[in-house]
Amino acid sequence: MSEVRSAFNVSCKNCGLQKICFPTGLQKDEIERLDNIVDRRAPLKKGQHLFEANDNFNALYAIRAGVVKLYSFTNTGEEIVHGFYLPGDVLGIDALGSRRHQYNAIALDTTSVCSLPFEKFSNLTDELPQLNKQMMNVISKEVLDGRMHSELLVRRNADQRVAQFIWNMSERYRSRGYASSEFRLSILHRDVAVYLGLTPETVSRILAKFHADGVATWKKKEVVIHDMDKLLNTAGIQTSCDSCNKATA
Amino acid sequence: MSEVRSAFNVSCKNCGLQKICFPTGLQKDEIERLDNIVDRRAPLKKGQHLFEANDNFNALYAIRAGVVKLYSFTNTGEEIVHGFYLPGDVLGIDALGSRRHQYNAIALDTTSVCSLPFEKFSNLTDELPQLNKQMMNVISKEVLDGRMHSELLVRRNADQRVAQFIWNMSERYRSRGYASSEFRLSILHRDVAVYLGLTPETVSRILAKFHADGVATWKKKEVVIHDMDKLLNTAGIQTSCDSCNKATA
DNA sequence: CGCGACTTTGAAGGCACTCAAACACTGTGG
DNA sequence: CCACAGTGTTTGAGTGCCTTCAAAGTCGCG
């Protein structure tokens, strides 16, 4: 526990997430300036909200540890899950335009965040071109993430959706330097189902099949990928297709 | 024809789309500076690409007249339609991070755009805070648009999707000052189907039903909404639900 | 231990897809 | 001006995937 506690208070320059988060490409003294405006609060407990829809927009949040679910509701009261945010990811982009949060952000596990008061951060981006560029990258990532989500929901069957979700999580852990074929995932199957536009029952059946087929196992928050090729195949992702996105007509 | 031609060369300060596009909130002299960097090209003919996936990112594009479809392909060669862009909308956000376009943008009709060379534009945003803010709004809109698209694809049946699409288009025309219950829509049913994650056959059947039920008619690029309440009802949109997005658990 | 929340498993049904064929519209060339 | 090809739309019949509903099973925590 003390080990975890200490991890909560690391400064940007000593943070292992530099490559993912805002400091990317910044000089040492620039990181220091960023560091100075970062507000490190006490970690959120599981079930606590980082912000809620309609809250005033005060800050961007960089996740240091844990998982956050971004969600809202339809007019009929059904939950919509927009995404899951891992260490190094940035939350709050949804409020940039209106200065009010559009969605709810809830911790799915004990979660620690770095808060970046937007006024100060905005002033800093004016002075540091590299930080401004990185801000663009972060926003751009948010846009592409949304598109990827849509892509997942269009004309992909349930098997492909679940397989792609597992693969995507694996990739995100890999890019952060963690094991990619075996990792802990504090996300309920129920939440994944909603995210993928499926029912919990369907997800359960598919995970059972994946387990039986030796593709991957997801039990009790522990994910193990047994056969990456099979997983990619099930997801409908061929690795050798460079010109797929090229316009043809 | 000469009437159309002249519309292609209007400067920002005389453009009817100020409220939608970048000039929002800018002072007269600021609009002039923006005007100076705008590159107004010859209109695109139907079927011409504004840019294609993997193209270098040179400029943002503001649509002055016409319609543009943003699309790509899955690894299996199926088309994915990300959205349709109307006059006043801004295209090219997808390339902000990587400096390469991620998707293809094709004109669905004769289309005129204002090109904003990104280097110059970027320098200008550094000098004009209001423009920078408006840039944030534009990007933010792109993010929310993506989320709305995902929302449409999750747990909404075919009827609701089509109804919501028609309503959405109607709203977009209304916000631009055009008639909202009767408008021209140069989008193929086929493209709408792909955008909504449906087949053309399904869309056709639903439009036939909407016509029979006196909800709306869409024939030969002409959309007429007969009963807005019925349409909203079919789309599953109740207008009186302020607290729907509020977190409850 | 016992409760609540989540997950698993089974059976039945419906919505949207697939396949197929006819129909309508558009532009082109004879 | 008409014939005709190409593309998009409509309509019908049959099927399959995923949902829905229901109930039992498991996990986590006070």
Coordinates of C-alpha atoms (C1' of nucleotides) in Angstrom, one line a residue:
Chain A
M1 CA 0.0 0.0 0.0
S2 CA 2.8 2.4 0.8
E3 CA 4.3 1.5 -2.5
V4 CA 1.1 2.6 -4.2
R5 CA 0.8 5.7 -2.2
S6 CA 4.3 6.9 -3.2
A7 CA 3.5 6.3 -6.9
F8 CA 0.7 8.8 -6.5
N9 CA 3.0 11.7 -5.9
V10 CA 5.7 11.3 -8.5
S11 CA 6.5 14.5 -10.4
C12 CA 6.2 14.6 -14.2
K13 CA 9.9 14.4 -14.7
N14 CA 10.0 11.1 -12.8
C15 CA 6.8 9.8 -14.2
G16 CA 6.9 6.6 -16.2
L17 CA 4.1 7.9 -18.4
Q18 CA 5.9 10.7 -20.1
K19 CA 5.8 9.0 -23.4
I20 CA 2.0 8.7 -23.3
C21 CA 1.0 11.9 -21.5
F22 CA 1.6 15.6 -22.0
P23 CA 5.3 15.8 -21.4
T24 CA 6.1 14.1 -24.7
G25 CA 8.8 16.0 -26.5
L26 CA 9.2 18.6 -23.9
Q27 CA 12.6 19.9 -22.6
K28 CA 13.6 19.4 -19.0
D29 CA 12.9 23.0 -18.0
E30 CA 9.6 22.9 -19.9
I31 CA 8.5 19.7 -18.0
E32 CA 9.4 21.6 -14.8
R33 CA 7.0 24.4 -15.7
L34 CA 4.3 21.9 -16.5
D35 CA 5.0 20.1 -13.3
N36 CA 4.4 23.4 -11.4
I37 CA 0.8 23.7 -12.4
V38 CA -0.1 20.1 -11.9
D39 CA -2.5 19.6 -8.9
R40 CA -2.1 16.1 -7.5
R41 CA -5.1 15.2 -5.3
A42 CA -5.9 12.2 -3.1
P43 CA -6.7 9.1 -5.2
L44 CA -10.3 8.4 -6.1
K45 CA -11.9 5.3 -4.6
K46 CA -13.8 2.9 -6.8
G47 CA -17.2 4.3 -7.6
Q48 CA -16.2 8.0 -7.1
H49 CA -16.8 10.4 -9.9
L50 CA -14.0 12.5 -11.3
F51 CA -16.6 14.8 -12.9
E52 CA -20.3 14.6 -13.9
A53 CA -22.2 15.8 -16.9
N54 CA -23.0 19.5 -16.7
D55 CA -20.2 20.2 -14.2
N56 CA -18.2 23.3 -14.9
F57 CA -15.0 22.6 -16.8
N58 CA -12.1 23.5 -14.5
A59 CA -9.3 21.2 -15.5
L60 CA -8.0 18.5 -17.8
Y61 CA -7.2 15.2 -16.0
A62 CA -4.3 12.9 -16.8
I63 CA -4.6 9.4 -15.3
R64 CA -1.7 8.2 -13.3
A65 CA -3.1 4.9 -12.1
G66 CA -6.4 3.1 -12.2
V67 CA -9.2 3.0 -14.8
V68 CA -11.9 5.5 -15.5
K69 CA -15.2 4.9 -17.4
L70 CA -16.7 7.8 -19.5
Y71 CA -20.4 7.4 -19.8
S72 CA -23.8 9.1 -20.2
F73 CA -27.4 8.2 -20.7
T74 CA -29.9 8.2 -23.5
N75 CA -33.2 10.0 -23.2
T76 CA -34.7 6.7 -22.3
G77 CA -32.3 6.2 -19.4
E78 CA -30.1 3.6 -21.0
E79 CA -26.4 3.8 -20.2
I80 CA -23.9 4.6 -23.0
V81 CA -20.3 3.9 -22.3
H82 CA -18.0 6.1 -24.4
G83 CA -14.7 4.6 -23.4
F84 CA -12.2 3.5 -20.8
Y85 CA -9.2 5.6 -19.8
L86 CA -5.9 4.1 -18.7
P87 CA -2.8 5.6 -17.1
G88 CA -1.4 8.2 -19.4
D89 CA -4.7 9.0 -21.0
V90 CA -6.3 12.4 -20.7
L91 CA -9.9 13.1 -19.7
G92 CA -12.0 16.2 -20.0
I93 CA -11.7 16.9 -23.7
D94 CA -15.4 16.6 -24.0
A95 CA -15.8 20.0 -22.2
L96 CA -13.3 22.0 -24.3
G97 CA -16.0 23.7 -26.4
S98 CA -18.9 24.3 -24.1
R99 CA -16.8 24.7 -20.9
R100 CA -19.1 22.2 -19.3
H101 CA -18.6 18.4 -19.1
Q102 CA -20.9 16.5 -21.4
Y103 CA -20.3 13.1 -19.8
N104 CA -19.7 11.4 -16.5
A105 CA -16.3 10.0 -15.5
I106 CA -16.3 7.4 -12.8
A107 CA -13.3 5.4 -11.3
L108 CA -13.7 1.7 -11.8
D109 CA -10.9 1.1 -9.4
T110 CA -8.7 3.1 -7.0
T111 CA -7.6 5.8 -9.4
S112 CA -5.1 8.6 -9.2
V113 CA -5.1 11.6 -11.5
C114 CA -3.0 14.7 -12.2
S115 CA -5.3 17.7 -12.5
L116 CA -4.3 20.4 -14.9
P117 CA -6.2 23.7 -14.1
F118 CA -7.3 24.8 -17.6
E119 CA -6.6 28.5 -17.3
K120 CA -3.0 27.9 -16.2
F121 CA -2.5 25.1 -18.7
S122 CA -3.9 27.2 -21.5
N123 CA -1.5 30.0 -20.7
L124 CA 1.3 27.5 -20.7
T125 CA 0.4 26.1 -24.1
D126 CA 0.6 29.7 -25.5
E127 CA 4.2 29.9 -24.4
L128 CA 5.4 26.4 -25.2
P129 CA 4.7 25.4 -28.8
Q130 CA 5.7 21.8 -28.2
L131 CA 3.1 21.6 -25.5
N132 CA 0.5 23.1 -27.7
K133 CA 1.4 20.5 -30.4
Q134 CA 1.1 17.7 -27.8
M135 CA -2.3 19.1 -26.8
M136 CA -3.3 18.8 -30.5
N137 CA -2.2 15.2 -30.4
V138 CA -4.2 14.5 -27.4
I139 CA -7.3 16.0 -28.8
S140 CA -6.8 14.3 -32.1
K141 CA -6.4 11.0 -30.4
E142 CA -9.8 11.6 -28.8
V143 CA -11.4 12.2 -32.2
L144 CA -9.8 9.1 -33.7
D145 CA -10.8 7.1 -30.7
G146 CA -14.4 8.1 -31.2
R147 CA -14.2 7.1 -34.9
M148 CA -12.7 3.8 -33.9
H149 CA -15.5 3.2 -31.6
S150 CA -18.1 3.9 -34.3
E151 CA -16.2 1.7 -36.6
L152 CA -16.4 -1.1 -34.1
L153 CA -20.2 -0.7 -33.8
V154 CA -20.8 -0.7 -37.6
R155 CA -21.1 -4.0 -39.4
R156 CA -18.9 -6.0 -37.0
N157 CA -20.5 -9.0 -35.3
A158 CA -20.3 -9.7 -31.6
D159 CA -17.3 -12.0 -31.9
Q160 CA -15.3 -9.4 -33.7
R161 CA -16.2 -6.7 -31.3
V162 CA -15.2 -8.6 -28.2
A163 CA -12.0 -9.8 -29.9
Q164 CA -11.1 -6.3 -31.0
F165 CA -11.8 -4.9 -27.6
I166 CA -9.4 -7.4 -25.9
W167 CA -6.8 -6.8 -28.6
N168 CA -7.1 -3.1 -28.2
M169 CA -6.7 -3.2 -24.5
S170 CA -3.7 -5.5 -25.0
E171 CA -2.1 -2.9 -27.4
R172 CA -2.7 -0.1 -24.9
Y173 CA -0.9 -2.0 -22.2
R174 CA 1.9 -2.9 -24.6
S175 CA 2.4 0.8 -25.6
R176 CA 2.8 1.6 -21.9
G177 CA 5.4 -1.0 -21.4
Y178 CA 3.3 -3.6 -19.7
A179 CA 2.8 -7.2 -20.6
S180 CA 0.4 -7.4 -23.5
S181 CA -0.7 -11.0 -23.3
E182 CA -1.5 -11.2 -19.7
F183 CA -2.9 -8.2 -17.7
R184 CA -5.4 -7.1 -15.1
L185 CA -8.5 -5.4 -16.3
S186 CA -10.8 -3.8 -13.7
I187 CA -13.7 -3.5 -16.0
L188 CA -17.0 -5.3 -15.5
H189 CA -18.2 -7.5 -18.4
R190 CA -21.4 -5.6 -18.1
D191 CA -19.6 -2.3 -18.9
V192 CA -17.8 -3.8 -21.8
A193 CA -21.0 -5.1 -23.2
V194 CA -22.6 -1.7 -23.0
Y195 CA -19.5 -0.2 -24.7
L196 CA -19.7 -2.7 -27.5
G197 CA -23.4 -2.3 -28.0
L198 CA -24.1 -5.9 -26.8
T199 CA -25.8 -7.5 -23.9
P200 CA -23.9 -9.0 -20.9
E201 CA -25.2 -12.4 -21.9
T202 CA -23.8 -12.2 -25.3
V203 CA -20.4 -11.2 -24.1
S204 CA -20.4 -14.0 -21.5
R205 CA -21.2 -16.6 -24.2
I206 CA -18.5 -15.2 -26.5
L207 CA -15.9 -15.2 -23.7
A208 CA -16.8 -18.8 -22.9
K209 CA -16.2 -19.7 -26.6
F210 CA -12.9 -17.8 -26.7
H211 CA -11.8 -19.8 -23.7
A212 CA -12.8 -23.1 -25.1
D213 CA -11.1 -22.3 -28.5
G214 CA -7.9 -21.4 -26.8
V215 CA -8.0 -17.8 -28.0
A216 CA -8.1 -15.9 -24.8
T217 CA -9.4 -16.1 -21.2
W218 CA -11.0 -13.4 -19.1
K219 CA -11.9 -14.5 -15.6
K220 CA -12.1 -12.4 -12.5
K221 CA -10.4 -9.3 -13.9
E222 CA -7.5 -11.3 -15.3
V223 CA -7.1 -11.4 -19.0
V224 CA -4.8 -14.0 -20.7
I225 CA -4.3 -14.0 -24.4
H226 CA -3.4 -17.6 -25.5
D227 CA -3.1 -17.1 -29.2
M228 CA -2.6 -13.6 -30.6
D229 CA -3.0 -14.7 -34.2
K230 CA -6.3 -16.4 -33.5
L231 CA -7.4 -13.3 -31.6
L232 CA -6.5 -11.0 -34.5
N233 CA -8.2 -13.3 -36.9
T234 CA -11.4 -13.4 -34.9
A235 CA -11.3 -9.6 -34.6
G236 CA -11.1 -9.4 -38.4
I237 CA -7.8 -7.6 -38.3
Q238 CA -5.2 -8.5 -40.9
T239 CA -1.9 -7.0 -40.3
S240 CA -0.8 -6.8 -43.9
C241 CA -3.2 -4.4 -45.6
D242 CA -1.6 -1.0 -46.2
S243 CA -3.8 0.3 -48.9
C244 CA -7.1 -0.7 -47.3
N245 CA -8.0 2.9 -46.5
K246 CA -7.2 4.2 -49.9
A247 CA -10.0 5.7 -51.9
T248 CA -10.9 3.5 -54.9
A249 CA -14.0 5.0 -56.4
Chain B
M1 CA -25.1 29.6 -62.8
S2 CA -23.5 33.0 -62.6
E3 CA -25.4 33.4 -59.3
V4 CA -23.7 30.3 -58.0
R5 CA -20.3 31.3 -59.3
S6 CA -20.4 34.6 -57.4
A7 CA -21.3 32.8 -54.2
F8 CA -18.1 30.9 -54.4
N9 CA -15.9 34.0 -54.1
V10 CA -17.5 35.8 -51.2
S11 CA -15.0 37.0 -48.5
C12 CA -15.5 36.0 -44.9
K13 CA -16.9 39.3 -43.9
N14 CA -19.7 39.0 -46.4
C15 CA -20.2 35.2 -45.9
G16 CA -23.5 34.1 -44.6
L17 CA -21.9 31.3 -42.6
Q18 CA -20.0 33.5 -40.1
K19 CA -22.1 32.2 -37.2
I20 CA -21.2 28.5 -38.0
C21 CA -17.6 28.8 -39.3
F22 CA -14.4 30.2 -37.9
P23 CA -15.2 33.9 -37.9
T24 CA -17.6 33.5 -34.9
G25 CA -16.9 36.1 -32.3
L26 CA -14.1 37.8 -34.3
Q27 CA -13.7 41.6 -34.6
K28 CA -14.0 43.2 -38.0
D29 CA -10.2 43.6 -38.4
E30 CA -9.6 40.1 -37.2
I31 CA -12.0 38.7 -39.8
E32 CA -10.0 40.6 -42.3
R33 CA -6.8 39.0 -41.2
L34 CA -8.4 35.6 -41.5
D35 CA -9.8 36.5 -44.9
N36 CA -6.3 37.2 -46.1
I37 CA -5.0 33.7 -45.6
V38 CA -8.1 31.9 -47.0
D39 CA -7.4 30.2 -50.3
R40 CA -10.5 30.0 -52.5
R41 CA -10.2 27.4 -55.2
A42 CA -12.4 26.3 -58.0
P43 CA -15.4 24.3 -56.8
L44 CA -15.1 20.5 -56.7
K45 CA -17.3 18.5 -59.0
K46 CA -19.4 15.7 -57.8
G47 CA -17.2 12.7 -57.2
Q48 CA -13.9 14.6 -56.8
H49 CA -11.9 14.2 -53.6
L50 CA -11.0 17.0 -51.3
F51 CA -8.3 14.8 -49.8
E52 CA -7.6 11.1 -49.5
A53 CA -6.4 8.9 -46.6
N54 CA -2.6 9.2 -46.1
D55 CA -2.4 12.5 -47.9
N56 CA -0.2 15.1 -46.3
F57 CA -2.1 17.6 -44.1
N58 CA -1.7 21.0 -45.6
A59 CA -4.9 22.8 -44.8
L60 CA -8.2 22.8 -43.0
Y61 CA -11.2 23.2 -45.2
A62 CA -14.4 25.1 -44.5
I63 CA -17.3 24.2 -46.7
R64 CA -19.0 27.1 -48.4
A65 CA -21.5 25.2 -50.5
G66 CA -22.3 21.5 -51.3
V67 CA -21.9 18.3 -49.3
V68 CA -18.8 16.2 -48.5
K69 CA -18.7 12.6 -47.3
L70 CA -15.9 11.5 -45.0
Y71 CA -15.2 7.8 -45.3
S72 CA -12.7 5.0 -45.1
F73 CA -12.6 1.2 -45.4
T74 CA -12.3 -1.7 -43.0
N75 CA -9.5 -4.2 -43.5
T76 CA -12.1 -6.3 -45.3
G77 CA -12.8 -3.6 -47.8
E78 CA -16.1 -2.6 -46.5
E79 CA -16.8 1.1 -46.6
I80 CA -17.3 3.1 -43.4
V81 CA -19.0 6.5 -43.6
H82 CA -17.9 8.8 -40.7
G83 CA -20.1 11.8 -41.5
F84 CA -21.5 14.3 -43.9
Y85 CA -20.3 17.9 -43.9
L86 CA -22.5 20.8 -44.8
P87 CA -21.8 24.5 -45.5
G88 CA -20.0 26.1 -42.5
D89 CA -18.6 22.8 -41.3
V90 CA -14.8 22.3 -41.1
L91 CA -13.0 19.3 -42.5
G92 CA -9.5 18.0 -41.9
I93 CA -9.5 17.7 -38.1
D94 CA -8.7 14.0 -38.5
A95 CA -5.2 15.0 -39.6
L96 CA -4.3 17.4 -36.8
G97 CA -2.3 14.9 -34.8
S98 CA -0.5 12.8 -37.4
R99 CA -0.2 15.5 -40.0
R100 CA -1.7 13.0 -42.4
H101 CA -5.3 12.6 -43.4
Q102 CA -6.8 9.5 -41.9
Y103 CA -9.9 9.4 -44.1
N104 CA -11.2 10.2 -47.6
A105 CA -13.3 13.3 -48.3
I106 CA -15.4 13.2 -51.4
A107 CA -17.8 15.8 -52.8
L108 CA -21.3 14.4 -53.2
D109 CA -22.4 17.4 -55.2
T110 CA -20.8 20.4 -56.7
T111 CA -18.9 21.7 -53.7
S112 CA -17.0 24.9 -52.9
V113 CA -14.5 25.1 -50.0
C114 CA -12.4 27.7 -48.3
S115 CA -8.9 26.3 -47.8
L116 CA -7.0 27.4 -44.7
P117 CA -3.3 26.7 -45.1
F118 CA -2.5 25.2 -41.7
E119 CA 0.9 26.9 -41.1
K120 CA -0.6 30.4 -41.6
F121 CA -3.7 29.5 -39.8
S122 CA -1.8 28.2 -36.8
N123 CA 0.3 31.4 -36.6
L124 CA -2.9 33.4 -36.7
T125 CA -4.5 31.4 -33.8
D126 CA -1.4 32.2 -31.8
E127 CA -2.1 35.9 -32.2
L128 CA -5.9 35.9 -32.0
P129 CA -7.2 34.3 -28.8
Q130 CA -10.7 34.4 -30.0
L131 CA -9.8 32.4 -33.1
N132 CA -8.0 29.9 -31.0
K133 CA -11.1 29.5 -28.9
Q134 CA -13.2 29.1 -31.9
M135 CA -10.7 26.4 -33.1
M136 CA -11.3 24.6 -29.8
N137 CA -15.0 24.8 -30.5
V138 CA -14.6 23.3 -33.9
I139 CA -12.5 20.5 -32.7
S140 CA -14.7 19.9 -29.7
K141 CA -17.7 19.7 -32.1
E142 CA -15.8 17.0 -34.0
V143 CA -15.3 15.0 -30.9
L144 CA -19.0 15.3 -29.8
D145 CA -20.1 14.5 -33.3
G146 CA -18.2 11.2 -33.2
R147 CA -19.7 10.4 -29.8
M148 CA -23.2 11.2 -31.2
H149 CA -22.5 8.8 -34.1
S150 CA -21.5 6.0 -31.7
E151 CA -24.5 6.7 -29.6
L152 CA -26.7 6.3 -32.7
L153 CA -25.1 3.0 -33.4
V154 CA -25.5 1.5 -29.9
R155 CA -28.8 0.0 -28.9
R156 CA -31.0 2.0 -31.3
N157 CA -33.1 0.2 -33.8
A158 CA -33.2 0.9 -37.5
D159 CA -36.3 3.1 -37.3
Q160 CA -34.8 5.3 -34.6
R161 CA -31.5 5.6 -36.5
V162 CA -33.2 6.8 -39.7
A163 CA -35.5 9.1 -37.9
Q164 CA -32.7 10.6 -35.9
F165 CA -30.6 11.1 -39.0
I166 CA -33.4 13.0 -40.7
W167 CA -34.0 15.1 -37.6
N168 CA -30.3 15.8 -37.3
M169 CA -30.1 17.0 -40.9
S170 CA -33.1 19.1 -40.4
E171 CA -31.6 20.7 -37.3
R172 CA -28.4 21.4 -39.1
Y173 CA -30.2 23.2 -41.9
R174 CA -32.3 25.1 -39.3
S175 CA -29.2 26.4 -37.5
R176 CA -27.9 27.7 -40.8
G177 CA -31.1 29.6 -41.4
Y178 CA -32.6 27.4 -44.0
A179 CA -36.0 25.7 -44.0
S180 CA -35.9 22.7 -41.6
S181 CA -39.0 20.8 -42.6
E182 CA -38.3 20.8 -46.3
F183 CA -34.8 20.7 -47.8
R184 CA -32.6 19.2 -50.5
L185 CA -30.3 16.4 -49.5
S186 CA -27.7 15.3 -52.0
I187 CA -26.9 12.1 -50.2
L188 CA -27.6 8.7 -51.5
H189 CA -29.7 6.4 -49.4
R190 CA -26.9 3.9 -49.8
D191 CA -24.4 6.2 -48.1
V192 CA -26.9 7.0 -45.3
A193 CA -27.4 3.2 -44.8
V194 CA -23.6 2.7 -44.4
Y195 CA -23.4 5.7 -42.1
L196 CA -26.1 4.2 -39.9
G197 CA -24.8 0.7 -39.9
L198 CA -27.7 -0.6 -41.9
T199 CA -28.3 -2.0 -45.4
P200 CA -29.8 0.1 -48.2
E201 CA -32.8 -2.3 -48.3
T202 CA -33.6 -1.7 -44.6
V203 CA -33.4 2.1 -45.1
S204 CA -35.6 1.9 -48.1
R205 CA -38.2 -0.1 -46.2
I206 CA -38.2 2.3 -43.3
L207 CA -38.5 5.4 -45.6
A208 CA -41.5 3.7 -47.2
K209 CA -43.0 3.2 -43.8
F210 CA -42.3 6.8 -42.8
H211 CA -44.0 8.0 -45.9
A212 CA -47.1 5.8 -45.4
D213 CA -47.3 6.9 -41.7
G214 CA -47.2 10.6 -42.6
V215 CA -43.9 11.1 -40.7
A216 CA -41.6 12.2 -43.5
T217 CA -40.9 11.7 -47.2
W218 CA -37.5 11.4 -48.9
K219 CA -37.7 11.0 -52.6
K220 CA -35.2 12.1 -55.2
K221 CA -33.0 14.1 -52.9
E222 CA -36.0 16.1 -51.6
V223 CA -36.8 15.6 -47.9
V224 CA -40.1 16.8 -46.5
I225 CA -40.9 16.4 -42.8
H226 CA -44.7 16.1 -42.4
D227 CA -44.9 15.7 -38.7
M228 CA -42.0 16.8 -36.5
D229 CA -43.4 15.4 -33.3
K230 CA -43.9 11.9 -34.8
L231 CA -40.4 12.1 -36.2
L232 CA -38.9 13.0 -32.8
N233 CA -41.0 10.3 -31.2
T234 CA -39.8 7.7 -33.7
A235 CA -36.3 8.8 -33.1
G236 CA -36.7 8.3 -29.4
I237 CA -36.0 11.9 -28.6
Q238 CA -38.1 13.5 -25.9
T239 CA -37.5 17.2 -25.7
S240 CA -38.3 17.5 -22.0
C241 CA -35.5 15.6 -20.3
D242 CA -32.9 17.8 -18.7
S243 CA -31.5 15.5 -16.2
C244 CA -31.1 12.4 -18.4
N245 CA -27.4 12.7 -18.6
K246 CA -26.9 13.1 -14.9
A247 CA -25.0 10.4 -13.1
T248 CA -27.3 8.5 -10.8
A249 CA -25.3 5.6 -9.4
Chain C
dC1 C1' -23.1 -16.6 6.8
dG2 C1' -26.1 -14.1 3.9
dC3 C1' -27.1 -10.4 0.9
dG4 C1' -26.6 -7.8 -3.5
dA5 C1' -24.4 -7.5 -7.7
dC6 C1' -22.5 -9.7 -11.4
dT7 C1' -22.2 -13.8 -14.4
dT8 C1' -23.5 -17.9 -16.6
dT9 C1' -26.7 -21.0 -19.1
dG10 C1' -30.9 -22.2 -21.6
dA11 C1' -34.9 -21.6 -24.6
dA12 C1' -37.7 -18.8 -27.6
dG13 C1' -38.5 -15.0 -30.6
dG14 C1' -37.7 -10.9 -33.5
dC15 C1' -35.2 -7.6 -36.1
dA16 C1' -32.3 -6.7 -39.6
dC17 C1' -29.5 -9.2 -43.0
dT18 C1' -28.8 -11.9 -47.3
dC19 C1' -30.1 -13.2 -51.6
dA20 C1' -32.6 -12.4 -55.7
dA21 C1' -35.2 -10.0 -59.1
dA22 C1' -37.8 -6.2 -60.8
dC23 C1' -38.0 -1.4 -61.2
dA24 C1' -36.6 3.7 -61.7
dC25 C1' -33.4 7.2 -62.8
dT26 C1' -29.4 9.4 -65.3
dG27 C1' -26.5 10.3 -68.7
dT28 C1' -24.4 8.8 -73.1
dG29 C1' -24.1 7.6 -77.9
dG30 C1' -26.3 6.3 -82.1
Chain D
dC1 C1' -35.2 11.5 -79.8
dC2 C1' -34.9 7.0 -78.4
dA3 C1' -32.1 2.9 -77.0
dC4 C1' -29.4 1.2 -73.5
dA5 C1' -26.2 0.6 -70.0
dG6 C1' -25.0 1.6 -65.3
dT7 C1' -26.2 2.8 -60.9
dG8 C1' -29.3 3.2 -57.3
dT9 C1' -33.9 1.8 -55.2
dT10 C1' -37.7 -1.1 -54.2
dT11 C1' -40.0 -5.3 -52.9
dG12 C1' -40.3 -10.2 -51.4
dA13 C1' -39.0 -14.5 -49.1
dG14 C1' -36.1 -16.9 -46.0
dT15 C1' -32.5 -17.1 -42.5
dG16 C1' -29.4 -16.2 -38.7
dC17 C1' -27.5 -13.5 -35.1
dC18 C1' -28.4 -11.4 -31.1
dT19 C1' -31.8 -10.1 -27.8
dT20 C1' -35.1 -11.1 -24.3
dC21 C1' -36.8 -13.4 -20.5
dA22 C1' -36.0 -16.5 -16.8
dA23 C1' -33.5 -18.9 -13.4
dA24 C1' -29.5 -20.8 -11.4
dG25 C1' -24.8 -20.1 -10.1
dT26 C1' -20.7 -17.4 -8.4
dC27 C1' -18.2 -13.7 -6.5
dG28 C1' -17.2 -10.1 -3.1
dC29 C1' -18.0 -7.9 1.1
dG30 C1' -20.1 -6.5 5.6

